[in-house]
Short mmCIF file of C-alpha atoms in Angstrom, two decimals:
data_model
loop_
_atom_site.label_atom_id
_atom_site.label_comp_id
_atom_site.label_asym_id
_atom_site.label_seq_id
_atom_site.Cartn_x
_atom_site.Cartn_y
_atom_site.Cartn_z
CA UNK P 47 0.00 0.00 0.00
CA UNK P 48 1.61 3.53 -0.87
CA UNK P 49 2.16 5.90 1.60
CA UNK P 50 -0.80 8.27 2.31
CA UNK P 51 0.20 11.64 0.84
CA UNK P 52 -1.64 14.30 1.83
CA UNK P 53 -2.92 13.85 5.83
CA UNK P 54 -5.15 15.90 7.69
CA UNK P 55 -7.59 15.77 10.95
CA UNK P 56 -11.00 14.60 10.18
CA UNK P 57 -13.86 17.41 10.57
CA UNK P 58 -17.39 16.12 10.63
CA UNK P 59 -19.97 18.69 11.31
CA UNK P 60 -17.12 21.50 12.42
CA UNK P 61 -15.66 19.60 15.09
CA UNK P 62 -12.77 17.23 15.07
CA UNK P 63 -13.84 13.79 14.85
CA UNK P 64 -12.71 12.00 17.72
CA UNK P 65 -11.84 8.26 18.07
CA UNK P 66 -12.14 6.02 21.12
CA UNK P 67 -9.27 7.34 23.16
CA UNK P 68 -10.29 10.88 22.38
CA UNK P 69 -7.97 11.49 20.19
CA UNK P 70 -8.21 13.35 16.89
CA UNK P 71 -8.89 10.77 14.14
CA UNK P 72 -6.70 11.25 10.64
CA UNK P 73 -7.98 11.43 7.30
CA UNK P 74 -6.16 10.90 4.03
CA UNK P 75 -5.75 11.57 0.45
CA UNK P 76 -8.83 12.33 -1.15
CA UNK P 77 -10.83 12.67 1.32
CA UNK P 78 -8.74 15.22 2.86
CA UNK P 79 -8.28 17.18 -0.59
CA UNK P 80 -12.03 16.77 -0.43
CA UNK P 81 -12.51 18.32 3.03
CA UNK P 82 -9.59 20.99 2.19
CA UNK P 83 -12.26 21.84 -0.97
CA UNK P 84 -15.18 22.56 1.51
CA UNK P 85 -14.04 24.18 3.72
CA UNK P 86 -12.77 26.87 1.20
CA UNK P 87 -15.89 26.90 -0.05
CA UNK P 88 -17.25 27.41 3.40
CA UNK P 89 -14.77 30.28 3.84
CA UNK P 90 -15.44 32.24 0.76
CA UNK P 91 -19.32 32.49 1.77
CA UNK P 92 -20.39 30.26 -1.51
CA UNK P 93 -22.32 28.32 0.65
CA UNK P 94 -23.80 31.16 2.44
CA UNK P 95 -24.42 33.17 -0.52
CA UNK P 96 -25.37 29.90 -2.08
CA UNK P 97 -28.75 29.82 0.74
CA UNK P 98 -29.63 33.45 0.71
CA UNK P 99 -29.65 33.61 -3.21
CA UNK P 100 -33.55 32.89 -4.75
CA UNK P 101 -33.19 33.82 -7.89
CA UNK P 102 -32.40 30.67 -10.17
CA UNK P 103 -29.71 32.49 -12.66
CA UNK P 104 -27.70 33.57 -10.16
CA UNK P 105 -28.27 30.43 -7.94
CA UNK P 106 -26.74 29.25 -11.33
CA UNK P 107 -23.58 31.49 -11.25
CA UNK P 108 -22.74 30.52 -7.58
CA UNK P 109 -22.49 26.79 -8.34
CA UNK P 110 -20.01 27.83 -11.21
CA UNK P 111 -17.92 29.37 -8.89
CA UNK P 112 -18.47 26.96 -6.58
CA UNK P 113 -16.80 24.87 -9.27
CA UNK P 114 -14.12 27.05 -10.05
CA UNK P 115 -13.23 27.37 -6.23
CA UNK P 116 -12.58 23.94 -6.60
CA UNK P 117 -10.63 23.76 -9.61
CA UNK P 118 -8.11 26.25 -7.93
CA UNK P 119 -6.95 23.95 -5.69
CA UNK P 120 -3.65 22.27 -7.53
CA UNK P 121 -4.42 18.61 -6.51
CA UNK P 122 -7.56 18.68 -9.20
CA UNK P 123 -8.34 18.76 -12.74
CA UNK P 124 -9.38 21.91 -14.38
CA UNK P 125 -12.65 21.20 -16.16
CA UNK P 126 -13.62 18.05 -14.18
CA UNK P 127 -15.38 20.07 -11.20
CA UNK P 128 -19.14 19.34 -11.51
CA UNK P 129 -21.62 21.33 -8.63
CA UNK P 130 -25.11 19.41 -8.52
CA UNK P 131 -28.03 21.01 -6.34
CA UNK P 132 -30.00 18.30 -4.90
CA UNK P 133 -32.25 20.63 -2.82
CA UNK P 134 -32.39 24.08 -2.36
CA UNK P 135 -29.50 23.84 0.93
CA UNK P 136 -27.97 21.04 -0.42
CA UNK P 137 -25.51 20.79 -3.15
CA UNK P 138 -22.89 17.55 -4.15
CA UNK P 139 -19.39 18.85 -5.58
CA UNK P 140 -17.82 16.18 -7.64
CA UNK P 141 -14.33 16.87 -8.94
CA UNK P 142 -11.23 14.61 -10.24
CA UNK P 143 -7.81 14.52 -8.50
CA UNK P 144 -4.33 14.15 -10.49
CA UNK P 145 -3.28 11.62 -8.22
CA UNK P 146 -5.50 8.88 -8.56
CA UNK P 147 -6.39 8.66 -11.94
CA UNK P 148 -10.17 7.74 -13.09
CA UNK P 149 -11.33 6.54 -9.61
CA UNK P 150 -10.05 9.38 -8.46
CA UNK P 151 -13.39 11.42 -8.02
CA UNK P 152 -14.23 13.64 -4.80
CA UNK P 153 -17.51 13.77 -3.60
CA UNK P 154 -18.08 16.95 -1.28
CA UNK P 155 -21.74 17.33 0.50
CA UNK P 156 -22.48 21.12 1.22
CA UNK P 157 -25.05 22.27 3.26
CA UNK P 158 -26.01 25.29 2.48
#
């Protein structure tokens, strides 16, 4: 198995996720590029503008730059970031990572 590259602490609903000895539990690879993704999304206010935007066109332009927040980051492919609204606070990021080729999608749940 190859080394994890990229490690980070594991965030679940803005608190560290904590295993049985209380301890902050690690995440890896893509599902820390993942969580790195959201939560620059989080801190731009996307997500915020994201919920207080009604008006479908420019409910529209927020997911592209929802998209294109994501692209910045170095560790994905420009082009492959795809924002999906599943409900009007709910939206599913899917992107593609250099790293780890065609399976390499990230799936990012936002709640808006």
């Amino acid at each position: 198995m190859p080394d994890k590259r990229y490690i980070d602490i594991k965030v679940i609903d803005g608190g560290w996720q904590m295993d049985a000895g209380q301890q902050p539990e690690a995440t890896s690879d893509l599902y820390s590029i993942a969580q790195d993704i959201k939560h620059a999304i989080m801190e731009k206010g996307l997500a915020r503008e994201l919920q207080a935007e009604r008006n479908p066109a420019l409910r529209a332009d927020v997911l592209v730059r929802i998209e294109q927040e994501a692209e910045r980051d170095i560790r994905v492919i420009p082009g492959t970031a795809t924002a999906t609204e599943v409900s009007s606070d709910y939206i599913t990021l899917s992107a593609e990572a250099y790293e780890y080729g065609p399976t390499g999608d990230i799936t990012i749940e936002v709640m808006a």
